[in-house]
Amino acid sequence: MTVSTTAKTYLNHINGEWVSSLNEEVEASINPANKNEIVGYIQKSIKEDLENATKAAHGAKKSWRKMGQAERGQFLFKVANILEENLNEIAETMTKEMGKTLPEAKGETARGVAILRYYAGEGMRKDGDVIPSSDKDALMFTRRTPLGVIGIITPWNFPVAIPIWKIAPALVYGNTVVFKPATEAAVTAAKVVECFDRAGLPKGVVNFVTGSGSVIGQQLIDHPLLDAITFTGSENVGKRVAKSASSRGVKFQLEMGGKNPVIVTKDADLDAAVEAVISGGFRSTGQKCTASSRVIVENQVYDSFVEKLVQETKKITVGDGLKEGIWMGPCASESQFNTVKKYIELGKEEGATLITGGETLTGEEFDKGFYITPAIFGNVQQTMKIAQEEIFGPVIALLRATNLEEAIEIANNTRYGLSASIFTSHISSLLKFIDDMDAGLVRINAESAGVELQAPFGGMKASSTGSREQGEAAKEFYTAIKTVFIKG
């Protein structure tokens, strides 16, 4: 790795100030399209830095909660405008830091703007209900009250949208936050926090600390001043979050991935299904928790579908996401790249047939990055690891089904239950799918990867724990209900 003398160093944001870690150590964030390029340096923080951030959030929570909800919403409108003004710069940083193509990065950043404006509008919506009392001379109503300090831990795959859909509702409902992003996307996260800082939020309301999960993440999970924690990431870490939060009696919210199926019935529009499977499986290099990773096809159309799918997949251009004409970027890191390669080899060892892709790209620019071609496996059995474990990469497993009932049974045969989709032209089939599919998000004649900001998001089984994210459902996590009884 070439050490950069020009790459910017990004600081922690604690109690309204941008500060270095107390140990003054930094680590480099590397461009996965060119591992010789350093996108920036981030703080390699220690537990004392996290302690200062949490104390700052705790100290600010009383004054922030007493501020009117409408006024808190106005701050989010300001943040949205600043983010929109800096959309191109932040999107380009995202592409450089975690590899997704520039059009996708711009789309995600624009979504962050929309999320901020949605929750800014919550500042003018009701925060309770009037309830009839059995005492005719009394007034009874409910109010939503903030929890206090919210710990926020986010992954690298959506470094703008996911932090914002956690931070924005936390703030508008009156909480303060301590935000720890994934190291692989911490420069992008820092630029998002800069937007909050420039909007003039009071000191201590938004605190930002970078560092390893084993140090900063674990310290945040276990911190006694935390009133709730929201986490998106791996299942193993999520279980630690749940254990720690449960032992201390604080609220927690987990989103931990999926193994999302797409069912293609014998009466489906195959061209539409192919387009959706490719988009859902390979956009963002398959690095989405809602990515389409299992495709279950009825026998009658299996061969025709596979032929079309392979033909279209071979047209995908792989390369640096900043370049024109590139459809799929690199894996986000060397670690993720190695994980994808491991599963491709595992699929072969298990007896599945690698129909196309799965090749490490080499030569010229490819040698500098973590590039792999989108892979499609056939002859996959339900029990194979590539059909059960989340790969988080551009790998699709094809499975056969004799009918819709078997297809749904196969689709449900996993410990995950985040998203699922079906392609069919029969109303009876889609209704059965809606009723029988064990997933928090079901989509009809559309890809499995698609989340609308105004709708609840979350999964079943091992995919999620706690209340849903986004939309009005976010209020259930970030507030508690207080019932008020007034006797005249």
Short mmCIF file of C-alpha atoms in Angstrom, two decimals:
data_model
loop_
_atom_site.label_atom_id
_atom_site.label_comp_id
_atom_site.label_asym_id
_atom_site.label_seq_id
_atom_site.Cartn_x
_atom_site.Cartn_y
_atom_site.Cartn_z
CA MET A 1 0.00 0.00 0.00
CA THR A 2 1.27 3.44 -0.93
CA VAL A 3 1.08 5.88 1.98
CA SER A 4 -0.68 9.05 0.94
CA THR A 5 0.60 12.44 1.96
CA THR A 6 -2.45 14.21 0.51
CA ALA A 7 -5.36 12.12 1.82
CA LYS A 8 -7.42 13.99 4.40
CA THR A 9 -7.63 12.86 8.01
CA TYR A 10 -11.18 12.74 9.38
CA LEU A 11 -11.81 13.35 13.07
CA ASN A 12 -14.32 12.18 15.64
CA HIS A 13 -17.21 14.51 16.42
CA ILE A 14 -17.78 14.75 20.17
CA ASN A 15 -19.81 17.36 22.03
CA GLY A 16 -19.95 19.64 18.99
CA GLU A 17 -16.21 19.54 18.31
CA TRP A 18 -14.10 17.70 15.72
CA VAL A 19 -11.36 16.01 17.72
CA SER A 20 -8.59 13.46 17.26
CA SER A 21 -8.65 10.21 19.13
CA LEU A 22 -6.91 10.43 22.49
CA ASN A 23 -4.28 7.96 21.30
CA GLU A 24 -3.72 10.04 18.13
CA GLU A 25 -3.73 6.90 15.96
CA VAL A 26 -5.38 6.73 12.56
CA GLU A 27 -6.05 4.04 9.97
CA ALA A 28 -6.46 4.26 6.22
CA SER A 29 -9.67 3.75 4.30
CA ILE A 30 -8.78 2.01 1.03
CA ASN A 31 -10.43 2.29 -2.38
CA PRO A 32 -11.53 -1.28 -3.28
CA ALA A 33 -11.28 -0.40 -6.97
CA ASN A 34 -7.63 0.54 -6.47
CA LYS A 35 -6.07 -0.73 -3.26
CA ASN A 36 -3.11 1.62 -3.74
CA GLU A 37 -5.39 4.64 -3.25
CA ILE A 38 -6.20 5.93 0.22
CA VAL A 39 -9.57 7.66 0.36
CA GLY A 40 -8.83 9.17 3.74
CA TYR A 41 -7.61 8.47 7.24
CA ILE A 42 -10.00 7.87 10.13
CA GLN A 43 -9.48 7.83 13.87
CA LYS A 44 -8.51 4.52 15.45
CA SER A 45 -10.33 5.43 18.61
CA ILE A 46 -10.05 3.93 22.08
CA LYS A 47 -12.65 3.35 24.78
CA GLU A 48 -11.97 6.74 26.39
CA ASP A 49 -13.06 8.46 23.16
CA LEU A 50 -16.31 6.50 23.21
CA GLU A 51 -16.74 7.36 26.89
CA ASN A 52 -16.46 11.08 26.12
CA ALA A 53 -18.97 10.80 23.28
CA THR A 54 -21.50 8.94 25.41
CA LYS A 55 -21.17 11.41 28.27
CA ALA A 56 -21.71 14.26 25.80
CA ALA A 57 -24.89 12.64 24.48
CA HIS A 58 -26.10 12.00 28.01
CA GLY A 59 -25.43 15.60 29.00
CA ALA A 60 -27.33 16.96 26.00
CA LYS A 61 -30.40 14.73 26.19
CA LYS A 62 -32.43 16.82 28.67
CA SER A 63 -32.25 20.12 26.76
CA TRP A 64 -32.77 18.38 23.39
CA ARG A 65 -35.90 16.53 24.53
CA LYS A 66 -37.33 19.78 25.95
CA MET A 67 -36.94 21.47 22.58
CA GLY A 68 -40.18 21.41 20.65
CA GLN A 69 -40.65 18.55 18.19
CA ALA A 70 -41.37 21.04 15.42
CA GLU A 71 -38.08 22.82 16.08
CA ARG A 72 -36.20 19.53 16.01
CA GLY A 73 -37.81 18.83 12.64
CA GLN A 74 -36.56 22.14 11.31
CA PHE A 75 -32.98 21.07 12.05
CA LEU A 76 -33.52 17.99 9.89
CA PHE A 77 -34.78 20.13 7.02
CA LYS A 78 -31.50 22.07 7.24
CA VAL A 79 -29.46 18.85 7.22
CA ALA A 80 -31.40 17.64 4.17
CA ASN A 81 -30.61 20.82 2.26
CA ILE A 82 -26.91 20.63 3.13
CA LEU A 83 -26.73 16.96 2.14
CA GLU A 84 -28.44 17.75 -1.15
CA GLU A 85 -25.95 20.56 -1.85
CA ASN A 86 -23.09 18.11 -1.32
CA LEU A 87 -24.71 15.12 -3.01
CA ASN A 88 -22.16 14.68 -5.78
CA GLU A 89 -19.14 14.92 -3.49
CA ILE A 90 -20.57 12.47 -0.95
CA ALA A 91 -21.67 10.03 -3.65
CA GLU A 92 -18.23 10.09 -5.25
CA THR A 93 -16.63 9.45 -1.84
CA MET A 94 -18.99 6.50 -1.33
CA THR A 95 -18.01 4.98 -4.67
CA LYS A 96 -14.31 5.43 -3.91
CA GLU A 97 -14.65 3.99 -0.43
CA MET A 98 -16.91 0.96 -0.83
CA GLY A 99 -17.10 0.41 -4.57
CA LYS A 100 -20.72 0.78 -5.62
CA THR A 101 -21.19 2.52 -8.96
CA LEU A 102 -21.57 6.30 -9.01
CA PRO A 103 -25.21 6.23 -10.24
CA GLU A 104 -26.10 3.91 -7.36
CA ALA A 105 -24.20 6.11 -4.89
CA LYS A 106 -26.01 9.21 -6.12
CA GLY A 107 -29.32 7.41 -5.80
CA GLU A 108 -28.54 6.38 -2.24
CA THR A 109 -27.49 9.90 -1.24
CA ALA A 110 -30.66 11.32 -2.77
CA ARG A 111 -32.58 8.78 -0.74
CA GLY A 112 -30.82 10.08 2.36
CA VAL A 113 -32.11 13.56 1.53
CA ALA A 114 -35.64 12.20 1.17
CA ILE A 115 -35.44 10.31 4.49
CA LEU A 116 -34.33 13.47 6.29
CA ARG A 117 -37.24 15.44 4.84
CA TYR A 118 -39.69 12.69 5.72
CA TYR A 119 -38.64 12.70 9.37
CA ALA A 120 -38.35 16.48 9.42
CA GLY A 121 -42.07 16.42 8.62
CA GLU A 122 -42.62 14.25 11.70
CA GLY A 123 -41.85 17.38 13.69
CA MET A 124 -45.33 18.65 12.82
CA ARG A 125 -47.25 15.40 13.29
CA LYS A 126 -49.06 14.18 16.39
CA ASP A 127 -47.16 12.53 19.21
CA GLY A 128 -50.11 11.00 21.05
CA ASP A 129 -53.86 10.36 21.22
CA VAL A 130 -56.78 11.48 23.34
CA ILE A 131 -58.51 8.48 24.92
CA PRO A 132 -62.00 8.53 26.50
CA SER A 133 -61.92 8.13 30.27
CA SER A 134 -64.49 6.29 32.36
CA ASP A 135 -64.50 9.42 34.53
CA LYS A 136 -66.54 12.02 32.66
CA ASP A 137 -64.74 14.84 34.46
CA ALA A 138 -61.26 13.69 33.49
CA LEU A 139 -59.03 14.13 30.45
CA MET A 140 -56.87 11.21 29.42
CA PHE A 141 -54.31 11.17 26.63
CA THR A 142 -51.00 9.65 25.60
CA ARG A 143 -47.71 11.29 24.73
CA ARG A 144 -44.64 9.90 23.02
CA THR A 145 -41.50 10.54 25.04
CA PRO A 146 -37.89 10.02 23.90
CA LEU A 147 -35.78 7.23 25.32
CA GLY A 148 -32.59 9.24 25.88
CA VAL A 149 -29.22 8.22 24.41
CA ILE A 150 -29.34 5.97 21.34
CA GLY A 151 -26.31 3.96 20.24
CA ILE A 152 -26.18 3.54 16.47
CA ILE A 153 -23.98 0.97 14.74
CA THR A 154 -24.15 0.76 10.94
CA PRO A 155 -22.61 -1.36 8.15
CA TRP A 156 -20.57 -0.34 5.13
CA ASN A 157 -22.95 -1.33 2.32
CA PHE A 158 -25.30 1.69 2.62
CA PRO A 159 -23.09 4.27 4.34
CA VAL A 160 -25.51 7.18 3.80
CA ALA A 161 -29.03 5.72 3.83
CA ILE A 162 -28.78 3.38 6.83
CA PRO A 163 -27.17 5.89 9.24
CA ILE A 164 -29.71 8.52 8.23
CA TRP A 165 -32.73 6.27 8.59
CA LYS A 166 -31.57 5.60 12.16
CA ILE A 167 -30.27 9.06 13.15
CA ALA A 168 -33.14 11.13 11.71
CA PRO A 169 -36.01 9.51 13.62
CA ALA A 170 -33.89 9.27 16.78
CA LEU A 171 -33.36 13.03 16.68
CA VAL A 172 -36.83 14.23 15.70
CA TYR A 173 -38.39 12.16 18.48
CA GLY A 174 -36.07 13.85 20.99
CA ASN A 175 -33.13 11.49 21.51
CA THR A 176 -29.40 12.16 21.32
CA VAL A 177 -27.08 9.74 19.50
CA VAL A 178 -23.66 8.15 19.53
CA PHE A 179 -22.90 6.91 16.03
CA LYS A 180 -20.28 4.28 15.20
CA PRO A 181 -20.00 3.48 11.46
CA ALA A 182 -18.28 0.51 9.84
CA THR A 183 -14.59 1.24 9.35
CA GLU A 184 -14.79 0.39 5.63
CA ALA A 185 -17.13 3.34 5.02
CA ALA A 186 -16.17 5.73 7.80
CA VAL A 187 -15.01 8.56 5.52
CA THR A 188 -18.42 8.67 3.85
CA ALA A 189 -20.05 8.57 7.29
CA ALA A 190 -17.88 11.48 8.44
CA LYS A 191 -19.12 13.55 5.49
CA VAL A 192 -22.71 12.78 6.49
CA VAL A 193 -22.03 13.88 10.07
CA GLU A 194 -20.48 17.08 8.70
CA CYS A 195 -23.92 17.91 7.27
CA PHE A 196 -25.50 17.56 10.73
CA ASP A 197 -22.74 19.71 12.22
CA ARG A 198 -23.18 22.44 9.63
CA ALA A 199 -26.91 22.53 10.35
CA GLY A 200 -26.06 23.90 13.80
CA LEU A 201 -27.39 21.17 16.07
CA PRO A 202 -26.67 21.82 19.76
CA LYS A 203 -23.51 20.33 21.23
CA GLY A 204 -23.70 16.71 22.21
CA VAL A 205 -26.81 15.86 20.20
CA VAL A 206 -24.93 13.96 17.46
CA ASN A 207 -21.66 12.29 18.39
CA PHE A 208 -19.50 10.30 15.97
CA VAL A 209 -16.68 7.91 16.86
CA THR A 210 -14.74 5.68 14.46
CA GLY A 211 -12.75 2.60 15.33
CA SER A 212 -12.83 -1.16 15.47
CA GLY A 213 -15.93 -3.11 16.32
CA SER A 214 -14.08 -5.08 18.98
CA VAL A 215 -13.16 -1.89 20.85
CA ILE A 216 -15.60 0.93 20.02
CA GLY A 217 -18.52 -1.24 18.95
CA GLN A 218 -18.36 -3.49 22.01
CA GLN A 219 -17.86 -0.56 24.36
CA LEU A 220 -20.93 1.14 22.89
CA ILE A 221 -23.02 -2.04 23.11
CA ASP A 222 -22.18 -2.40 26.82
CA HIS A 223 -22.27 1.25 27.88
CA PRO A 224 -24.38 1.91 30.99
CA LEU A 225 -25.49 5.38 29.81
CA LEU A 226 -27.13 3.94 26.72
CA ASP A 227 -30.94 3.88 26.72
CA ALA A 228 -31.32 1.97 23.44
CA ILE A 229 -29.22 0.57 20.62
CA THR A 230 -30.00 0.06 16.95
CA PHE A 231 -27.72 -2.18 14.93
CA THR A 232 -27.43 -3.33 11.33
CA GLY A 233 -24.76 -5.91 10.57
CA SER A 234 -23.79 -9.52 11.04
CA GLU A 235 -25.86 -12.07 12.92
CA ASN A 236 -23.01 -12.92 15.30
CA VAL A 237 -22.56 -9.32 16.45
CA GLY A 238 -26.31 -8.83 16.58
CA LYS A 239 -26.60 -11.67 19.07
CA ARG A 240 -24.03 -9.94 21.30
CA VAL A 241 -26.02 -6.71 21.09
CA ALA A 242 -29.20 -8.54 22.10
CA LYS A 243 -27.50 -10.32 25.02
CA SER A 244 -25.96 -7.13 26.40
CA ALA A 245 -29.09 -4.99 25.96
CA SER A 246 -31.37 -7.64 27.44
CA SER A 247 -29.18 -8.03 30.50
CA ARG A 248 -29.39 -4.28 31.16
CA GLY A 249 -33.07 -3.92 30.25
CA VAL A 250 -32.59 -1.42 27.41
CA LYS A 251 -34.36 -1.46 24.07
CA PHE A 252 -32.58 -2.91 21.08
CA GLN A 253 -33.28 -3.17 17.38
CA LEU A 254 -31.38 -5.54 15.10
CA GLU A 255 -31.23 -6.08 11.33
CA MET A 256 -28.95 -9.00 10.56
CA GLY A 257 -29.25 -9.98 6.93
CA GLY A 258 -31.09 -12.44 4.75
CA LYS A 259 -30.98 -15.26 2.24
CA ASN A 260 -33.67 -13.83 0.05
CA PRO A 261 -35.60 -15.96 -2.46
CA VAL A 262 -37.20 -15.12 -5.76
CA ILE A 263 -39.82 -17.57 -7.01
CA VAL A 264 -40.39 -17.80 -10.77
CA THR A 265 -43.61 -19.64 -11.62
CA LYS A 266 -44.46 -21.37 -14.89
CA ASP A 267 -46.79 -18.48 -15.84
CA ALA A 268 -44.29 -15.69 -15.09
CA ASP A 269 -43.04 -13.05 -17.49
CA LEU A 270 -39.55 -14.51 -17.82
CA ASP A 271 -37.95 -11.39 -19.27
CA ALA A 272 -39.20 -9.30 -16.35
CA ALA A 273 -38.08 -11.97 -13.91
CA VAL A 274 -34.59 -12.11 -15.42
CA GLU A 275 -34.22 -8.34 -15.27
CA ALA A 276 -35.32 -8.26 -11.62
CA VAL A 277 -33.12 -11.17 -10.57
CA ILE A 278 -30.05 -9.57 -12.12
CA SER A 279 -30.80 -6.22 -10.53
CA GLY A 280 -31.67 -7.72 -7.16
CA GLY A 281 -28.77 -10.15 -7.15
CA PHE A 282 -25.92 -8.18 -8.67
CA ARG A 283 -26.52 -4.46 -8.08
CA SER A 284 -24.13 -3.15 -5.42
CA THR A 285 -22.10 -6.30 -6.17
CA GLY A 286 -24.73 -8.31 -4.30
CA GLN A 287 -23.80 -6.55 -1.06
CA LYS A 288 -27.33 -5.88 0.16
CA CYS A 289 -29.19 -7.53 2.99
CA THR A 290 -32.20 -7.73 0.65
CA ALA A 291 -30.22 -9.05 -2.34
CA SER A 292 -31.72 -11.90 -4.35
CA SER A 293 -29.48 -14.85 -3.57
CA ARG A 294 -31.78 -17.85 -4.17
CA VAL A 295 -33.89 -18.18 -7.31
CA ILE A 296 -36.48 -20.97 -7.21
CA VAL A 297 -37.89 -21.81 -10.62
CA GLU A 298 -40.71 -24.16 -11.58
CA ASN A 299 -39.52 -27.06 -13.72
CA GLN A 300 -41.62 -26.16 -16.77
CA VAL A 301 -39.73 -22.90 -17.36
CA TYR A 302 -36.40 -23.64 -15.63
CA ASP A 303 -34.30 -24.19 -18.76
CA SER A 304 -35.74 -21.18 -20.61
CA PHE A 305 -35.28 -18.94 -17.59
CA VAL A 306 -31.67 -20.03 -17.01
CA GLU A 307 -30.78 -19.50 -20.64
CA LYS A 308 -32.11 -15.94 -20.54
CA LEU A 309 -30.52 -15.24 -17.16
CA VAL A 310 -27.06 -16.39 -18.22
CA GLN A 311 -27.28 -14.49 -21.49
CA GLU A 312 -28.09 -11.22 -19.73
CA THR A 313 -25.61 -11.77 -16.90
CA LYS A 314 -22.75 -12.11 -19.38
CA LYS A 315 -23.49 -8.56 -20.57
CA ILE A 316 -22.65 -7.07 -17.16
CA THR A 317 -19.61 -4.81 -17.20
CA VAL A 318 -17.39 -4.98 -14.12
CA GLY A 319 -14.91 -2.29 -13.14
CA ASP A 320 -14.27 0.95 -11.27
CA GLY A 321 -17.66 2.36 -10.30
CA LEU A 322 -16.54 5.92 -11.13
CA LYS A 323 -16.18 5.05 -14.80
CA GLU A 324 -18.88 5.42 -17.42
CA GLY A 325 -20.48 2.23 -18.62
CA ILE A 326 -19.63 0.16 -15.55
CA TRP A 327 -22.61 -1.80 -14.24
CA MET A 328 -21.02 -3.55 -11.23
CA GLY A 329 -18.13 -2.42 -9.08
CA PRO A 330 -15.65 -4.38 -6.95
CA CYS A 331 -16.28 -6.11 -3.65
CA ALA A 332 -16.09 -3.54 -0.87
CA SER A 333 -12.93 -4.90 0.74
CA GLU A 334 -10.33 -7.61 0.50
CA SER A 335 -12.06 -9.46 3.31
CA GLN A 336 -15.39 -9.48 1.48
CA PHE A 337 -13.65 -10.44 -1.76
CA ASN A 338 -12.08 -13.44 -0.06
CA THR A 339 -15.41 -14.43 1.47
CA VAL A 340 -17.10 -14.44 -1.93
CA LYS A 341 -14.29 -16.52 -3.45
CA LYS A 342 -14.54 -18.97 -0.54
CA TYR A 343 -18.24 -19.55 -1.15
CA ILE A 344 -17.74 -19.99 -4.88
CA GLU A 345 -15.21 -22.74 -4.22
CA LEU A 346 -17.49 -24.20 -1.57
CA GLY A 347 -20.36 -24.32 -4.04
CA LYS A 348 -18.24 -26.34 -6.44
CA GLU A 349 -17.13 -28.70 -3.66
CA GLU A 350 -20.74 -29.25 -2.60
CA GLY A 351 -21.61 -30.42 -6.11
CA ALA A 352 -23.37 -27.38 -7.52
CA THR A 353 -22.63 -26.42 -11.13
CA LEU A 354 -21.01 -23.04 -11.74
CA ILE A 355 -22.88 -22.08 -14.90
CA THR A 356 -21.22 -18.72 -15.43
CA GLY A 357 -19.00 -16.17 -13.68
CA GLY A 358 -17.24 -16.45 -10.36
CA GLU A 359 -13.92 -15.50 -11.93
CA THR A 360 -11.34 -13.22 -10.35
CA LEU A 361 -10.59 -10.51 -12.89
CA THR A 362 -6.90 -9.86 -13.52
CA GLY A 363 -4.71 -7.64 -15.65
CA GLU A 364 -4.18 -3.89 -15.80
CA GLU A 365 -6.69 -2.09 -13.57
CA PHE A 366 -8.19 -5.30 -12.19
CA ASP A 367 -5.00 -6.29 -10.39
CA LYS A 368 -5.37 -3.19 -8.20
CA GLY A 369 -8.88 -3.99 -6.99
CA PHE A 370 -11.18 -6.69 -5.68
CA TYR A 371 -13.05 -7.65 -8.83
CA ILE A 372 -15.05 -10.78 -9.44
CA THR A 373 -17.57 -11.62 -12.15
CA PRO A 374 -21.20 -12.29 -11.15
CA ALA A 375 -21.69 -16.00 -10.51
CA ILE A 376 -24.67 -18.27 -11.13
CA PHE A 377 -24.85 -21.78 -9.71
CA GLY A 378 -27.20 -24.49 -10.98
CA ASN A 379 -28.01 -27.92 -9.54
CA VAL A 380 -28.19 -26.37 -6.08
CA GLN A 381 -29.75 -28.39 -3.28
CA GLN A 382 -31.55 -26.82 -0.32
CA THR A 383 -29.03 -28.12 2.20
CA MET A 384 -25.96 -26.66 0.48
CA LYS A 385 -24.24 -23.80 2.28
CA ILE A 386 -24.57 -21.57 -0.78
CA ALA A 387 -28.34 -22.04 -0.40
CA GLN A 388 -28.40 -21.42 3.35
CA GLU A 389 -25.69 -18.92 4.33
CA GLU A 390 -25.56 -15.24 3.49
CA ILE A 391 -22.67 -14.67 1.08
CA PHE A 392 -23.09 -10.90 0.65
CA GLY A 393 -21.66 -10.96 -2.85
CA PRO A 394 -22.65 -11.43 -6.51
CA VAL A 395 -23.62 -15.11 -6.25
CA ILE A 396 -27.01 -16.57 -7.21
CA ALA A 397 -28.11 -20.12 -6.42
CA LEU A 398 -30.71 -21.68 -8.74
CA LEU A 399 -33.11 -24.30 -7.35
CA ARG A 400 -35.87 -26.28 -9.06
CA ALA A 401 -39.44 -26.73 -7.84
CA THR A 402 -42.20 -28.98 -9.14
CA ASN A 403 -44.98 -26.53 -8.18
CA LEU A 404 -45.73 -23.37 -6.23
CA GLU A 405 -46.23 -25.19 -2.93
CA GLU A 406 -42.77 -26.75 -3.14
CA ALA A 407 -41.25 -23.43 -4.23
CA ILE A 408 -42.62 -21.67 -1.15
CA GLU A 409 -41.46 -24.53 1.05
CA ILE A 410 -37.94 -24.19 -0.37
CA ALA A 411 -38.07 -20.41 -0.01
CA ASN A 412 -38.97 -20.72 3.68
CA ASN A 413 -36.30 -23.33 4.34
CA THR A 414 -33.73 -20.97 5.83
CA ARG A 415 -33.17 -19.34 9.21
CA TYR A 416 -33.60 -15.92 7.60
CA GLY A 417 -36.78 -14.12 6.65
CA LEU A 418 -36.00 -10.61 5.45
CA SER A 419 -37.37 -10.19 1.92
CA ALA A 420 -38.82 -12.36 -0.84
CA SER A 421 -40.42 -11.91 -4.22
CA ILE A 422 -42.45 -13.87 -6.74
CA PHE A 423 -43.03 -13.56 -10.46
CA THR A 424 -46.43 -14.82 -11.50
CA SER A 425 -49.47 -13.79 -13.55
CA HIS A 426 -52.01 -15.62 -11.38
CA ILE A 427 -53.75 -13.80 -8.54
CA SER A 428 -54.23 -17.03 -6.61
CA SER A 429 -50.47 -17.68 -6.70
CA LEU A 430 -49.50 -14.25 -5.44
CA LEU A 431 -52.12 -14.37 -2.68
CA LYS A 432 -50.81 -17.76 -1.52
CA PHE A 433 -47.26 -16.37 -1.58
CA ILE A 434 -48.27 -13.36 0.51
CA ASP A 435 -49.96 -15.60 3.10
CA ASP A 436 -47.37 -18.38 3.29
CA MET A 437 -44.03 -16.59 2.88
CA ASP A 438 -42.11 -16.09 6.12
CA ALA A 439 -40.53 -12.73 5.32
CA GLY A 440 -40.94 -9.19 6.57
CA LEU A 441 -41.01 -7.78 3.04
CA VAL A 442 -42.79 -9.56 0.19
CA ARG A 443 -42.80 -8.15 -3.33
CA ILE A 444 -44.87 -9.23 -6.30
CA ASN A 445 -43.41 -9.09 -9.82
CA ALA A 446 -40.53 -7.01 -8.50
CA GLU A 447 -37.02 -7.69 -7.24
CA SER A 448 -36.48 -8.67 -3.64
CA ALA A 449 -34.15 -5.72 -3.05
CA GLY A 450 -36.35 -2.68 -2.69
CA VAL A 451 -37.18 -0.68 0.44
CA GLU A 452 -39.43 2.39 0.49
CA LEU A 453 -38.54 4.96 3.14
CA GLN A 454 -42.15 5.57 4.20
CA ALA A 455 -42.89 1.87 4.81
CA PRO A 456 -41.86 -0.34 7.76
CA PHE A 457 -38.73 -2.39 7.13
CA GLY A 458 -37.55 -5.49 8.95
CA GLY A 459 -37.56 -9.25 8.79
CA MET A 460 -38.66 -12.41 10.52
CA LYS A 461 -36.75 -15.26 12.14
CA ALA A 462 -32.99 -14.57 12.36
CA SER A 463 -33.14 -11.53 10.07
CA SER A 464 -34.41 -8.99 12.58
CA THR A 465 -35.26 -8.50 16.22
CA GLY A 466 -37.25 -5.65 17.70
CA SER A 467 -39.58 -3.13 16.12
CA ARG A 468 -39.45 -2.19 12.46
CA GLU A 469 -37.33 0.59 10.98
CA GLN A 470 -38.40 3.46 8.71
CA GLY A 471 -41.79 5.04 8.13
CA GLU A 472 -44.06 5.70 11.07
CA ALA A 473 -42.95 2.37 12.56
CA ALA A 474 -39.68 4.01 13.67
CA LYS A 475 -41.63 5.87 16.33
CA GLU A 476 -42.30 2.57 18.12
CA PHE A 477 -38.59 2.04 18.75
CA TYR A 478 -37.36 5.56 19.45
CA THR A 479 -40.10 6.55 21.91
CA ALA A 480 -42.01 5.26 24.92
CA ILE A 481 -45.72 5.85 25.52
CA LYS A 482 -46.70 7.93 28.54
CA THR A 483 -50.37 7.87 29.55
CA VAL A 484 -51.61 11.09 31.17
CA PHE A 485 -54.72 11.33 33.36
CA ILE A 486 -55.95 14.78 34.41
CA LYS A 487 -58.76 15.22 36.88
CA GLY A 488 -60.43 18.62 36.95
#
